[in-house]
Amino acid sequence: SRDLSRMVKLYEFAIGTSKCRRINKLLASFPYLLRHRIRPSLMQLRRIDDPSVVRDPENSLLLYPDVSIRDTDPDVAALAYDEEETGSSRRKSRELCWVDKRTLPWKLLPGKALELCARAQNRPLWVCDRMAKELAVVDDISPKFTNRERMTLIGYVDKLSRSIGACERIHQTVVPLNYARHALRSLTVWLWTLPFALVKDLGLLTGPVVAIVSWILYGVYEIGTRIEDPFQGTLRLSIYCDAIRRDVLADAIVRDTAFELEDDGKPL
């Protein structure tokens, strides 16, 4: 994200100030939308028919939940199999919800992009597509901005797009359930039989030793299950998102001074 922001600023003379601002706002919203796709529970979604919450029509944005499907979902697997076999689509209807458009990341999306992005099924991918389109239509200013620079900029957008797939693979690819159960059962049996092997040498210390060993090994097992999907609480994603937003937008005035060179002949 920071690399793309730097390149956009370097070629602001060709891209245009207003378009640079739009791209930077889209870029700042990208990590939030990706986080919401991987961890939808972090998004403050409210059902449209929820009587306990009063909706402000002027500041509310209607949308459907954007959820990254896991390969362990049996309902999704059954629907996909039916589509392959019968060719008919019987997708479940999604529940219509709303969010406050004055909150992050919705207030970052410029103009009509807010409504259009809300309709998308994969919102971070939509943001990448819009940034690529914004860059693709920039006119050449030879020799400083040509197709070479344009493709370089779009290449950074491609990297962001590939990061969506990488995060989804980590989130969706889980350790097989049979493997996890077998590992836990094997560990339990081993710990149950451990006292019989230690009691002859340790005597009364067998109980405390077995307790400590059990605590260590079960702790390692639990850590392994957490690392399996680091997005579910292991990583502080909100800190990363806020840092990227501040680097791209909040500190833009101070950061822009790095792109203002002194005139030739003047002392630095």
JSON list of C-alpha atoms in Angstrom, two decimals, residues 3-229:
[
{"chain": "A", "resi": 3, "resn": "ASP", "atom": "CA", "xyz": [4.67, 1.64, -2.27]},
{"chain": "A", "resi": 4, "resn": "LEU", "atom": "CA", "xyz": [1.63, 2.34, -4.44]},
{"chain": "A", "resi": 5, "resn": "SER", "atom": "CA", "xyz": [0.97, 5.56, -2.56]},
{"chain": "A", "resi": 6, "resn": "ARG", "atom": "CA", "xyz": [4.55, 6.66, -3.20]},
{"chain": "A", "resi": 7, "resn": "MET", "atom": "CA", "xyz": [4.36, 5.89, -6.91]},
{"chain": "A", "resi": 8, "resn": "VAL", "atom": "CA", "xyz": [1.05, 7.73, -7.24]},
{"chain": "A", "resi": 9, "resn": "LYS", "atom": "CA", "xyz": [2.57, 10.80, -5.62]},
{"chain": "A", "resi": 10, "resn": "LEU", "atom": "CA", "xyz": [5.65, 10.66, -7.85]},
{"chain": "A", "resi": 11, "resn": "TYR", "atom": "CA", "xyz": [3.49, 10.72, -10.97]},
{"chain": "A", "resi": 12, "resn": "GLU", "atom": "CA", "xyz": [0.87, 13.15, -9.67]},
{"chain": "A", "resi": 13, "resn": "PHE", "atom": "CA", "xyz": [1.73, 15.55, -12.51]},
{"chain": "A", "resi": 14, "resn": "ALA", "atom": "CA", "xyz": [0.34, 12.99, -14.98]},
{"chain": "A", "resi": 15, "resn": "ILE", "atom": "CA", "xyz": [-2.38, 11.37, -12.89]},
{"chain": "A", "resi": 16, "resn": "GLY", "atom": "CA", "xyz": [-3.86, 14.59, -11.58]},
{"chain": "A", "resi": 17, "resn": "THR", "atom": "CA", "xyz": [-4.38, 15.80, -8.01]},
{"chain": "A", "resi": 18, "resn": "SER", "atom": "CA", "xyz": [-8.06, 14.87, -7.76]},
{"chain": "A", "resi": 19, "resn": "LYS", "atom": "CA", "xyz": [-7.47, 11.37, -9.11]},
{"chain": "A", "resi": 20, "resn": "CYS", "atom": "CA", "xyz": [-4.52, 10.88, -6.76]},
{"chain": "A", "resi": 21, "resn": "ARG", "atom": "CA", "xyz": [-6.78, 11.73, -3.84]},
{"chain": "A", "resi": 22, "resn": "ARG", "atom": "CA", "xyz": [-9.39, 9.24, -5.00]},
{"chain": "A", "resi": 23, "resn": "ILE", "atom": "CA", "xyz": [-6.79, 6.51, -5.40]},
{"chain": "A", "resi": 24, "resn": "ASN", "atom": "CA", "xyz": [-5.30, 7.21, -1.97]},
{"chain": "A", "resi": 25, "resn": "LYS", "atom": "CA", "xyz": [-8.73, 7.05, -0.35]},
{"chain": "A", "resi": 26, "resn": "LEU", "atom": "CA", "xyz": [-9.44, 3.74, -2.05]},
{"chain": "A", "resi": 27, "resn": "LEU", "atom": "CA", "xyz": [-6.01, 2.54, -0.99]},
{"chain": "A", "resi": 28, "resn": "ALA", "atom": "CA", "xyz": [-6.63, 3.54, 2.64]},
{"chain": "A", "resi": 29, "resn": "SER", "atom": "CA", "xyz": [-9.96, 1.69, 2.66]},
{"chain": "A", "resi": 30, "resn": "PHE", "atom": "CA", "xyz": [-8.46, -1.52, 1.22]},
{"chain": "A", "resi": 31, "resn": "PRO", "atom": "CA", "xyz": [-7.00, -3.00, 4.45]},
{"chain": "A", "resi": 32, "resn": "TYR", "atom": "CA", "xyz": [-10.25, -2.35, 6.34]},
{"chain": "A", "resi": 33, "resn": "LEU", "atom": "CA", "xyz": [-12.35, -4.06, 3.66]},
{"chain": "A", "resi": 34, "resn": "LEU", "atom": "CA", "xyz": [-9.93, -6.99, 3.53]},
{"chain": "A", "resi": 35, "resn": "ARG", "atom": "CA", "xyz": [-10.09, -7.31, 7.32]},
{"chain": "A", "resi": 36, "resn": "HIS", "atom": "CA", "xyz": [-13.89, -7.29, 7.20]},
{"chain": "A", "resi": 37, "resn": "ARG", "atom": "CA", "xyz": [-13.84, -10.04, 4.57]},
{"chain": "A", "resi": 38, "resn": "ILE", "atom": "CA", "xyz": [-11.52, -12.25, 6.63]},
{"chain": "A", "resi": 39, "resn": "ARG", "atom": "CA", "xyz": [-13.11, -11.37, 9.98]},
{"chain": "A", "resi": 40, "resn": "PRO", "atom": "CA", "xyz": [-16.71, -10.27, 9.27]},
{"chain": "A", "resi": 41, "resn": "SER", "atom": "CA", "xyz": [-17.49, -10.22, 12.99]},
{"chain": "A", "resi": 42, "resn": "LEU", "atom": "CA", "xyz": [-15.49, -6.99, 13.29]},
{"chain": "A", "resi": 43, "resn": "MET", "atom": "CA", "xyz": [-17.91, -5.10, 11.03]},
{"chain": "A", "resi": 44, "resn": "GLN", "atom": "CA", "xyz": [-20.72, -3.33, 12.88]},
{"chain": "A", "resi": 45, "resn": "LEU", "atom": "CA", "xyz": [-23.53, -4.76, 10.76]},
{"chain": "A", "resi": 46, "resn": "ARG", "atom": "CA", "xyz": [-27.11, -4.22, 11.84]},
{"chain": "A", "resi": 47, "resn": "ARG", "atom": "CA", "xyz": [-30.08, -6.03, 10.34]},
{"chain": "A", "resi": 48, "resn": "ILE", "atom": "CA", "xyz": [-32.42, -3.86, 8.36]},
{"chain": "A", "resi": 49, "resn": "ASP", "atom": "CA", "xyz": [-35.41, -5.32, 10.24]},
{"chain": "A", "resi": 50, "resn": "ASP", "atom": "CA", "xyz": [-33.89, -4.98, 13.71]},
{"chain": "A", "resi": 51, "resn": "PRO", "atom": "CA", "xyz": [-36.44, -2.99, 15.77]},
{"chain": "A", "resi": 52, "resn": "SER", "atom": "CA", "xyz": [-33.98, -2.36, 18.62]},
{"chain": "A", "resi": 53, "resn": "VAL", "atom": "CA", "xyz": [-31.81, -0.02, 16.52]},
{"chain": "A", "resi": 54, "resn": "VAL", "atom": "CA", "xyz": [-33.08, 3.18, 14.92]},
{"chain": "A", "resi": 55, "resn": "ARG", "atom": "CA", "xyz": [-31.64, 3.62, 11.43]},
{"chain": "A", "resi": 56, "resn": "ASP", "atom": "CA", "xyz": [-30.77, 7.05, 10.08]},
{"chain": "A", "resi": 57, "resn": "PRO", "atom": "CA", "xyz": [-31.63, 6.80, 6.36]},
{"chain": "A", "resi": 58, "resn": "GLU", "atom": "CA", "xyz": [-29.39, 9.73, 5.47]},
{"chain": "A", "resi": 59, "resn": "ASN", "atom": "CA", "xyz": [-26.24, 8.31, 7.05]},
{"chain": "A", "resi": 60, "resn": "SER", "atom": "CA", "xyz": [-26.87, 4.57, 6.66]},
{"chain": "A", "resi": 61, "resn": "LEU", "atom": "CA", "xyz": [-25.52, 2.37, 3.89]},
{"chain": "A", "resi": 62, "resn": "LEU", "atom": "CA", "xyz": [-27.38, -0.77, 2.84]},
{"chain": "A", "resi": 63, "resn": "LEU", "atom": "CA", "xyz": [-25.26, -3.82, 2.05]},
{"chain": "A", "resi": 64, "resn": "TYR", "atom": "CA", "xyz": [-24.98, -7.58, 2.33]},
{"chain": "A", "resi": 65, "resn": "PRO", "atom": "CA", "xyz": [-22.40, -9.31, 4.54]},
{"chain": "A", "resi": 66, "resn": "ASP", "atom": "CA", "xyz": [-19.10, -9.97, 2.77]},
{"chain": "A", "resi": 67, "resn": "VAL", "atom": "CA", "xyz": [-17.84, -13.30, 4.11]},
{"chain": "A", "resi": 68, "resn": "SER", "atom": "CA", "xyz": [-14.88, -15.34, 2.94]},
{"chain": "A", "resi": 69, "resn": "ILE", "atom": "CA", "xyz": [-16.22, -18.89, 2.60]},
{"chain": "A", "resi": 70, "resn": "ARG", "atom": "CA", "xyz": [-14.39, -21.70, 4.40]},
{"chain": "A", "resi": 71, "resn": "ASP", "atom": "CA", "xyz": [-13.91, -25.10, 2.84]},
{"chain": "A", "resi": 72, "resn": "THR", "atom": "CA", "xyz": [-15.31, -26.74, 5.99]},
{"chain": "A", "resi": 73, "resn": "ASP", "atom": "CA", "xyz": [-18.80, -25.27, 5.44]},
{"chain": "A", "resi": 74, "resn": "PRO", "atom": "CA", "xyz": [-20.99, -28.27, 4.50]},
{"chain": "A", "resi": 75, "resn": "ASP", "atom": "CA", "xyz": [-23.88, -26.15, 3.20]},
{"chain": "A", "resi": 76, "resn": "VAL", "atom": "CA", "xyz": [-21.64, -24.26, 0.78]},
{"chain": "A", "resi": 77, "resn": "ALA", "atom": "CA", "xyz": [-20.05, -27.50, -0.37]},
{"chain": "A", "resi": 78, "resn": "ALA", "atom": "CA", "xyz": [-23.48, -29.04, -1.02]},
{"chain": "A", "resi": 79, "resn": "LEU", "atom": "CA", "xyz": [-24.61, -26.03, -3.05]},
{"chain": "A", "resi": 80, "resn": "ALA", "atom": "CA", "xyz": [-21.41, -26.04, -5.10]},
{"chain": "A", "resi": 81, "resn": "TYR", "atom": "CA", "xyz": [-21.78, -29.75, -5.81]},
{"chain": "A", "resi": 82, "resn": "ASP", "atom": "CA", "xyz": [-25.40, -29.31, -6.92]},
{"chain": "A", "resi": 83, "resn": "GLU", "atom": "CA", "xyz": [-24.38, -26.50, -9.27]},
{"chain": "A", "resi": 84, "resn": "GLU", "atom": "CA", "xyz": [-21.73, -28.71, -10.85]},
{"chain": "A", "resi": 85, "resn": "GLU", "atom": "CA", "xyz": [-24.09, -31.65, -11.27]},
{"chain": "A", "resi": 86, "resn": "THR", "atom": "CA", "xyz": [-27.36, -29.95, -12.21]},
{"chain": "A", "resi": 87, "resn": "GLY", "atom": "CA", "xyz": [-26.22, -26.57, -13.53]},
{"chain": "A", "resi": 88, "resn": "SER", "atom": "CA", "xyz": [-28.84, -24.77, -11.45]},
{"chain": "A", "resi": 89, "resn": "SER", "atom": "CA", "xyz": [-27.99, -22.18, -8.84]},
{"chain": "A", "resi": 90, "resn": "ARG", "atom": "CA", "xyz": [-29.82, -22.31, -5.53]},
{"chain": "A", "resi": 91, "resn": "ARG", "atom": "CA", "xyz": [-27.81, -19.88, -3.48]},
{"chain": "A", "resi": 92, "resn": "LYS", "atom": "CA", "xyz": [-29.18, -18.91, -0.11]},
{"chain": "A", "resi": 93, "resn": "SER", "atom": "CA", "xyz": [-30.58, -15.41, 0.10]},
{"chain": "A", "resi": 94, "resn": "ARG", "atom": "CA", "xyz": [-28.33, -13.08, 2.05]},
{"chain": "A", "resi": 95, "resn": "GLU", "atom": "CA", "xyz": [-29.65, -10.96, 4.87]},
{"chain": "A", "resi": 96, "resn": "LEU", "atom": "CA", "xyz": [-29.79, -7.24, 4.11]},
{"chain": "A", "resi": 97, "resn": "CYS", "atom": "CA", "xyz": [-27.95, -5.12, 6.67]},
{"chain": "A", "resi": 98, "resn": "TRP", "atom": "CA", "xyz": [-26.83, -1.55, 7.12]},
{"chain": "A", "resi": 99, "resn": "VAL", "atom": "CA", "xyz": [-23.82, 0.34, 8.47]},
{"chain": "A", "resi": 100, "resn": "ASP", "atom": "CA", "xyz": [-23.14, 3.94, 9.37]},
{"chain": "A", "resi": 101, "resn": "LYS", "atom": "CA", "xyz": [-21.42, 5.50, 6.37]},
{"chain": "A", "resi": 102, "resn": "ARG", "atom": "CA", "xyz": [-19.69, 8.01, 8.66]},
{"chain": "A", "resi": 103, "resn": "THR", "atom": "CA", "xyz": [-17.51, 5.25, 10.13]},
{"chain": "A", "resi": 104, "resn": "LEU", "atom": "CA", "xyz": [-14.37, 3.61, 8.77]},
{"chain": "A", "resi": 105, "resn": "PRO", "atom": "CA", "xyz": [-13.81, 2.48, 6.09]},
{"chain": "A", "resi": 106, "resn": "TRP", "atom": "CA", "xyz": [-17.00, 3.75, 4.46]},
{"chain": "A", "resi": 107, "resn": "LYS", "atom": "CA", "xyz": [-16.20, 7.44, 4.89]},
{"chain": "A", "resi": 108, "resn": "LEU", "atom": "CA", "xyz": [-12.95, 6.88, 2.97]},
{"chain": "A", "resi": 109, "resn": "LEU", "atom": "CA", "xyz": [-14.67, 5.73, -0.21]},
{"chain": "A", "resi": 110, "resn": "PRO", "atom": "CA", "xyz": [-15.01, 8.71, -2.56]},
{"chain": "A", "resi": 111, "resn": "GLY", "atom": "CA", "xyz": [-18.22, 9.76, -4.32]},
{"chain": "A", "resi": 112, "resn": "LYS", "atom": "CA", "xyz": [-20.26, 7.08, -6.05]},
{"chain": "A", "resi": 113, "resn": "ALA", "atom": "CA", "xyz": [-17.66, 4.46, -5.17]},
{"chain": "A", "resi": 114, "resn": "LEU", "atom": "CA", "xyz": [-19.32, 4.09, -1.77]},
{"chain": "A", "resi": 115, "resn": "GLU", "atom": "CA", "xyz": [-22.62, 2.76, -3.13]},
{"chain": "A", "resi": 116, "resn": "LEU", "atom": "CA", "xyz": [-20.98, 0.69, -5.85]},
{"chain": "A", "resi": 117, "resn": "CYS", "atom": "CA", "xyz": [-18.48, -0.92, -3.49]},
{"chain": "A", "resi": 118, "resn": "ALA", "atom": "CA", "xyz": [-21.25, -1.77, -1.02]},
{"chain": "A", "resi": 119, "resn": "ARG", "atom": "CA", "xyz": [-23.01, -3.82, -3.71]},
{"chain": "A", "resi": 120, "resn": "ALA", "atom": "CA", "xyz": [-19.91, -5.88, -4.49]},
{"chain": "A", "resi": 121, "resn": "GLN", "atom": "CA", "xyz": [-19.62, -9.41, -3.18]},
{"chain": "A", "resi": 122, "resn": "ASN", "atom": "CA", "xyz": [-15.84, -9.08, -2.77]},
{"chain": "A", "resi": 123, "resn": "ARG", "atom": "CA", "xyz": [-15.24, -5.47, -1.73]},
{"chain": "A", "resi": 124, "resn": "PRO", "atom": "CA", "xyz": [-11.42, -5.42, -1.48]},
{"chain": "A", "resi": 125, "resn": "LEU", "atom": "CA", "xyz": [-11.28, -6.89, -4.98]},
{"chain": "A", "resi": 126, "resn": "TRP", "atom": "CA", "xyz": [-13.66, -4.18, -6.19]},
{"chain": "A", "resi": 127, "resn": "VAL", "atom": "CA", "xyz": [-11.34, -1.53, -4.75]},
{"chain": "A", "resi": 128, "resn": "CYS", "atom": "CA", "xyz": [-8.39, -3.06, -6.61]},
{"chain": "A", "resi": 129, "resn": "ASP", "atom": "CA", "xyz": [-10.38, -3.10, -9.85]},
{"chain": "A", "resi": 130, "resn": "ARG", "atom": "CA", "xyz": [-11.36, 0.56, -9.43]},
{"chain": "A", "resi": 131, "resn": "MET", "atom": "CA", "xyz": [-7.77, 1.66, -8.71]},
{"chain": "A", "resi": 132, "resn": "ALA", "atom": "CA", "xyz": [-6.51, -0.26, -11.74]},
{"chain": "A", "resi": 133, "resn": "LYS", "atom": "CA", "xyz": [-9.15, 1.41, -13.91]},
{"chain": "A", "resi": 134, "resn": "GLU", "atom": "CA", "xyz": [-8.25, 4.86, -12.57]},
{"chain": "A", "resi": 135, "resn": "LEU", "atom": "CA", "xyz": [-4.61, 4.25, -13.49]},
{"chain": "A", "resi": 136, "resn": "ALA", "atom": "CA", "xyz": [-5.30, 2.61, -16.84]},
{"chain": "A", "resi": 137, "resn": "VAL", "atom": "CA", "xyz": [-7.00, 5.69, -18.31]},
{"chain": "A", "resi": 138, "resn": "VAL", "atom": "CA", "xyz": [-4.21, 8.15, -17.41]},
{"chain": "A", "resi": 139, "resn": "ASP", "atom": "CA", "xyz": [-2.93, 9.85, -20.56]},
{"chain": "A", "resi": 140, "resn": "ASP", "atom": "CA", "xyz": [0.69, 9.62, -21.61]},
{"chain": "A", "resi": 141, "resn": "ILE", "atom": "CA", "xyz": [3.01, 12.55, -20.96]},
{"chain": "A", "resi": 142, "resn": "SER", "atom": "CA", "xyz": [6.08, 11.52, -22.89]},
{"chain": "A", "resi": 143, "resn": "PRO", "atom": "CA", "xyz": [8.80, 10.89, -21.88]},
{"chain": "A", "resi": 144, "resn": "LYS", "atom": "CA", "xyz": [8.10, 11.15, -18.13]},
{"chain": "A", "resi": 145, "resn": "PHE", "atom": "CA", "xyz": [4.89, 9.09, -18.04]},
{"chain": "A", "resi": 146, "resn": "THR", "atom": "CA", "xyz": [4.37, 6.34, -20.59]},
{"chain": "A", "resi": 147, "resn": "ASN", "atom": "CA", "xyz": [2.92, 2.87, -20.73]},
{"chain": "A", "resi": 148, "resn": "ARG", "atom": "CA", "xyz": [5.93, 1.61, -18.77]},
{"chain": "A", "resi": 149, "resn": "GLU", "atom": "CA", "xyz": [5.09, 3.73, -15.74]},
{"chain": "A", "resi": 150, "resn": "ARG", "atom": "CA", "xyz": [1.39, 2.93, -16.11]},
{"chain": "A", "resi": 151, "resn": "MET", "atom": "CA", "xyz": [2.03, -0.82, -16.06]},
{"chain": "A", "resi": 152, "resn": "THR", "atom": "CA", "xyz": [4.32, -0.42, -13.06]},
{"chain": "A", "resi": 153, "resn": "LEU", "atom": "CA", "xyz": [1.54, 1.30, -11.13]},
{"chain": "A", "resi": 154, "resn": "ILE", "atom": "CA", "xyz": [-1.00, -1.34, -12.13]},
{"chain": "A", "resi": 155, "resn": "GLY", "atom": "CA", "xyz": [1.55, -3.97, -11.07]},
{"chain": "A", "resi": 156, "resn": "TYR", "atom": "CA", "xyz": [1.37, -2.64, -7.50]},
{"chain": "A", "resi": 157, "resn": "VAL", "atom": "CA", "xyz": [-2.42, -2.97, -7.64]},
{"chain": "A", "resi": 158, "resn": "ASP", "atom": "CA", "xyz": [-1.96, -6.56, -8.82]},
{"chain": "A", "resi": 159, "resn": "LYS", "atom": "CA", "xyz": [0.12, -7.25, -5.73]},
{"chain": "A", "resi": 160, "resn": "LEU", "atom": "CA", "xyz": [-2.71, -6.00, -3.54]},
{"chain": "A", "resi": 161, "resn": "SER", "atom": "CA", "xyz": [-5.14, -8.20, -5.44]},
{"chain": "A", "resi": 162, "resn": "ARG", "atom": "CA", "xyz": [-2.91, -11.24, -4.93]},
{"chain": "A", "resi": 163, "resn": "SER", "atom": "CA", "xyz": [-2.76, -10.48, -1.21]},
{"chain": "A", "resi": 164, "resn": "ILE", "atom": "CA", "xyz": [-6.54, -11.04, -1.07]},
{"chain": "A", "resi": 165, "resn": "GLY", "atom": "CA", "xyz": [-6.11, -14.56, -2.39]},
{"chain": "A", "resi": 166, "resn": "ALA", "atom": "CA", "xyz": [-3.19, -15.20, -0.03]},
{"chain": "A", "resi": 167, "resn": "CYS", "atom": "CA", "xyz": [-5.23, -14.13, 3.01]},
{"chain": "A", "resi": 168, "resn": "GLU", "atom": "CA", "xyz": [-8.21, -16.19, 1.86]},
{"chain": "A", "resi": 169, "resn": "ARG", "atom": "CA", "xyz": [-6.03, -19.28, 1.45]},
{"chain": "A", "resi": 170, "resn": "ILE", "atom": "CA", "xyz": [-4.73, -18.92, 5.00]},
{"chain": "A", "resi": 171, "resn": "HIS", "atom": "CA", "xyz": [-8.25, -18.35, 6.32]},
{"chain": "A", "resi": 172, "resn": "GLN", "atom": "CA", "xyz": [-9.97, -21.10, 4.36]},
{"chain": "A", "resi": 173, "resn": "THR", "atom": "CA", "xyz": [-7.36, -23.86, 4.46]},
{"chain": "A", "resi": 174, "resn": "VAL", "atom": "CA", "xyz": [-7.76, -25.45, 7.87]},
{"chain": "A", "resi": 175, "resn": "VAL", "atom": "CA", "xyz": [-6.03, -28.42, 9.44]},
{"chain": "A", "resi": 176, "resn": "PRO", "atom": "CA", "xyz": [-8.12, -31.56, 8.71]},
{"chain": "A", "resi": 177, "resn": "LEU", "atom": "CA", "xyz": [-10.49, -32.28, 11.58]},
{"chain": "A", "resi": 178, "resn": "ASN", "atom": "CA", "xyz": [-9.49, -35.94, 11.75]},
{"chain": "A", "resi": 179, "resn": "TYR", "atom": "CA", "xyz": [-5.83, -34.97, 12.10]},
{"chain": "A", "resi": 180, "resn": "ALA", "atom": "CA", "xyz": [-6.58, -32.50, 14.91]},
{"chain": "A", "resi": 181, "resn": "ARG", "atom": "CA", "xyz": [-8.72, -35.00, 16.81]},
{"chain": "A", "resi": 182, "resn": "HIS", "atom": "CA", "xyz": [-6.19, -37.80, 16.40]},
{"chain": "A", "resi": 183, "resn": "ALA", "atom": "CA", "xyz": [-3.34, -35.58, 17.61]},
{"chain": "A", "resi": 184, "resn": "LEU", "atom": "CA", "xyz": [-5.34, -34.53, 20.68]},
{"chain": "A", "resi": 185, "resn": "ARG", "atom": "CA", "xyz": [-6.37, -38.10, 21.52]},
{"chain": "A", "resi": 186, "resn": "SER", "atom": "CA", "xyz": [-2.83, -39.40, 21.09]},
{"chain": "A", "resi": 187, "resn": "LEU", "atom": "CA", "xyz": [-1.48, -36.66, 23.36]},
{"chain": "A", "resi": 188, "resn": "THR", "atom": "CA", "xyz": [-4.12, -37.43, 25.99]},
{"chain": "A", "resi": 189, "resn": "VAL", "atom": "CA", "xyz": [-3.35, -41.16, 25.99]},
{"chain": "A", "resi": 190, "resn": "TRP", "atom": "CA", "xyz": [0.37, -40.47, 26.25]},
{"chain": "A", "resi": 191, "resn": "LEU", "atom": "CA", "xyz": [-0.12, -38.16, 29.22]},
{"chain": "A", "resi": 192, "resn": "TRP", "atom": "CA", "xyz": [-2.43, -40.65, 30.94]},
{"chain": "A", "resi": 193, "resn": "THR", "atom": "CA", "xyz": [0.27, -43.34, 30.74]},
{"chain": "A", "resi": 194, "resn": "LEU", "atom": "CA", "xyz": [3.17, -41.02, 31.63]},
{"chain": "A", "resi": 195, "resn": "PRO", "atom": "CA", "xyz": [2.75, -41.34, 35.44]},
{"chain": "A", "resi": 196, "resn": "PHE", "atom": "CA", "xyz": [3.23, -45.11, 35.27]},
{"chain": "A", "resi": 197, "resn": "ALA", "atom": "CA", "xyz": [6.63, -44.57, 33.65]},
{"chain": "A", "resi": 198, "resn": "LEU", "atom": "CA", "xyz": [7.75, -41.88, 36.13]},
{"chain": "A", "resi": 199, "resn": "VAL", "atom": "CA", "xyz": [6.37, -43.04, 39.46]},
{"chain": "A", "resi": 200, "resn": "LYS", "atom": "CA", "xyz": [9.20, -45.53, 40.06]},
{"chain": "A", "resi": 201, "resn": "ASP", "atom": "CA", "xyz": [11.89, -42.82, 39.80]},
{"chain": "A", "resi": 202, "resn": "LEU", "atom": "CA", "xyz": [10.05, -39.71, 41.02]},
{"chain": "A", "resi": 203, "resn": "GLY", "atom": "CA", "xyz": [7.71, -41.04, 43.65]},
{"chain": "A", "resi": 204, "resn": "LEU", "atom": "CA", "xyz": [5.58, -38.25, 45.11]},
{"chain": "A", "resi": 205, "resn": "LEU", "atom": "CA", "xyz": [6.94, -35.78, 42.57]},
{"chain": "A", "resi": 206, "resn": "THR", "atom": "CA", "xyz": [5.19, -37.65, 39.75]},
{"chain": "A", "resi": 207, "resn": "GLY", "atom": "CA", "xyz": [1.97, -35.65, 40.13]},
{"chain": "A", "resi": 208, "resn": "PRO", "atom": "CA", "xyz": [3.55, -32.16, 39.87]},
{"chain": "A", "resi": 209, "resn": "VAL", "atom": "CA", "xyz": [5.86, -33.24, 37.03]},
{"chain": "A", "resi": 210, "resn": "VAL", "atom": "CA", "xyz": [3.00, -34.72, 35.00]},
{"chain": "A", "resi": 211, "resn": "ALA", "atom": "CA", "xyz": [0.91, -31.60, 35.62]},
{"chain": "A", "resi": 212, "resn": "ILE", "atom": "CA", "xyz": [3.67, -29.32, 34.34]},
{"chain": "A", "resi": 213, "resn": "VAL", "atom": "CA", "xyz": [4.33, -31.50, 31.29]},
{"chain": "A", "resi": 214, "resn": "SER", "atom": "CA", "xyz": [0.59, -31.62, 30.53]},
{"chain": "A", "resi": 215, "resn": "TRP", "atom": "CA", "xyz": [0.32, -27.85, 30.81]},
{"chain": "A", "resi": 216, "resn": "ILE", "atom": "CA", "xyz": [3.25, -27.35, 28.42]},
{"chain": "A", "resi": 217, "resn": "LEU", "atom": "CA", "xyz": [2.09, -29.85, 25.79]},
{"chain": "A", "resi": 218, "resn": "TYR", "atom": "CA", "xyz": [-1.57, -28.82, 25.84]},
{"chain": "A", "resi": 219, "resn": "GLY", "atom": "CA", "xyz": [-0.44, -25.21, 25.60]},
{"chain": "A", "resi": 220, "resn": "VAL", "atom": "CA", "xyz": [1.63, -26.01, 22.51]},
{"chain": "A", "resi": 221, "resn": "TYR", "atom": "CA", "xyz": [-1.38, -27.78, 21.01]},
{"chain": "A", "resi": 222, "resn": "GLU", "atom": "CA", "xyz": [-3.64, -24.79, 21.68]},
{"chain": "A", "resi": 223, "resn": "ILE", "atom": "CA", "xyz": [-1.10, -22.36, 20.22]},
{"chain": "A", "resi": 224, "resn": "GLY", "atom": "CA", "xyz": [-0.95, -24.52, 17.10]},
{"chain": "A", "resi": 225, "resn": "THR", "atom": "CA", "xyz": [-4.73, -24.29, 16.64]},
{"chain": "A", "resi": 226, "resn": "ARG", "atom": "CA", "xyz": [-4.57, -20.49, 17.02]},
{"chain": "A", "resi": 227, "resn": "ILE", "atom": "CA", "xyz": [-1.74, -20.12, 14.50]},
{"chain": "A", "resi": 228, "resn": "GLU", "atom": "CA", "xyz": [-3.78, -22.21, 12.06]},
{"chain": "A", "resi": 229, "resn": "ASP", "atom": "CA", "xyz": [-5.83, -19.08, 11.32]}
]
